Steps between C-alpha positions, in 0.01 A plus 500: 500500500529346152386706205205357308445550131167499319420203280402555135134445589514739798720799415573772750246781523735746674597677178252573224757662271860390462757575231775241468640261240219249553230762450686618190522143369129445565421817305588316178269207573217625279701676230459215251121541511467877507765627260388318182136588570577870542704503179216334309238731647689817410571378147142386431304785658716803433478597867761747624779287646580761765147478639492120491839458670478780757151405616599131511799592717293721731245222551781264600627749756147552633440126537835434666451779754133422562542128567858486626531164324628390156160582346575627147252609239480368144339612174153351465570192288163463325507873424853468365419200280201675344689827453794329331280278281252770393716815526247674723574873539602660826178694559299173512763346729463793740121459493529125565740558787260742665214252449682212666612727783138593568396133480757394759406790725136386496601140580716618790254757638198269492680195637415294191868412466488335845204288395686387189807416709289281730336328203813411304695218672876476549557222239350728234734782604796260486382394155495860380858538622597176326341619175699823519814293565435297185455814292814665637711187451373461142579864424848467651594180316330569168561873449776632728767231540537432122491871409875547435574166338795288613670777702167561672466134595851507647418818691173350629681181609756703695225709661303186587799336671577820694141521617487134605820536701420837661120499534422582862855620571465820702867599461523451124145549364449306178306770314775760542764269354272400212405862421869600513576221252229634269630858525855391413371299203295798378789746532743273317280364221190719453555861608463766230631829641322711238161353589569534872595867466179581312294348780631733770280797589270624777126441450196532728163323455212694351155546655191327355128512580321181382182575307167324563503321164851369562406380849204305360703356213787411731264337748349271235813432299765480773363499855249214464758245371742611774272463804509115527880497480523778756265326742690175470864604481522863612270471801441144620831341401697800626321485835587128521870561431504771767341255743769244409800730548373778730230335715542747785400795277145374429447699180139467381357478150318826567830679568654363182192596298509851648860571399436339159208742456690805621788445259268475201297801605820708484713347222280592198518872576879500466539274197560179693409150389252321733669286766421237759662304778594145404600177669770438238673830567486446875641150465773626266617769741487261796677216317799720420544630853256784572332507842384863531352775288851621424529276195187650348614856570833423332317340208282807465806722510640316198191582293493859624856550374416334168185710458646835600835475323487222237139485379579657162667182377378255762391223264831508311729527804347214702527268201872470567436311824509126413162328505653165605586656837142619543388151400697340783358744755152433365551124513594506867201720576284234329663214692448679830134557417452134403664391826213658694300187415698314767256583780212315328681199352385275786138539387425322173177696452657842569799429277271385218301822520816711503651321200172525308472872570863557403462326166180688422657835594809439289337334202170673419388844385359674808659208684511676837125556493436140384742357757352708781141394426564136407749443781268641765207293368707179494636566850153533656369207295776285650422626849137401458586159360360569154844432349721245674878474498564423862729704724 
């Protein structure tokens, strides 16, 4: 009897956790998003890097084992942007994390998240993903690829060609080759042994109890701006990507909301930065070869090692890794996200809504809230014939 192999849209469900070169390659699919954010957060807030990194790693391991799919967690992006811009202290961050964890728990427990999922149509979700793709591509091309000047451009060009040639290759995963190229470049041109030696040392996270005032301040300052982005990208868009790539698993928005809540009800007590699931991270892991939770467990293990043994000089040590390499990984994550529009391109109305939502998300302050509301309103107005584009 001939052996059948799962297609990309219908992967095998026989193994929830696997550790091989493709899972290892997929583990680097979201590094370009997470690493710069974590560096900025630690520098701006003064949070203990051991707590941030160890808790971040543990949450990855939890998510990979719980879902058995490449379902990573990411720092909350609206939180991170506000923390970096306003240098918000750690105690308020812990309070805000607890507040958003409680909010998501209420949405999951009451079923309100299911009602929102039924209300918000697929073209709006695709638009949210497209908006995130635009933001990631802009960040990659504007900030990361040019970071090291002419040598960086040459390095990025080499990494881009390697990725184009090897993307989807299960024997020679593109991300592993690209990361190896970046490591060699860093060791040859950027490594400072004195700085690296100072960074080595064993550290454990501390324990924190968020105070009522910090929870209230964090809820108003951080949690409220985050909720629209989390509903759109962390919950609805992530559920859609899971339906695209793992349709047989039937993961619900309530399940995603529940694990989102649980992580943020635990992280603040151990010095962790608030986290979420995210469609971009899932797409990044999948695009570079991951098909099980093994990639996320491996990814979490990387941050556990950094937090336990290298947190003392984390910000300095990771700076040696070339940003142009992270930019290429980020760019392909963005392209894969944008490609999800392909299942609605046959409908002029649906594609128009998705493009509108994407532009609003990427281009406006509180764009994810504006895109979510405006896109949903325009979609139903088209359905009722109040606005006509034809299908």
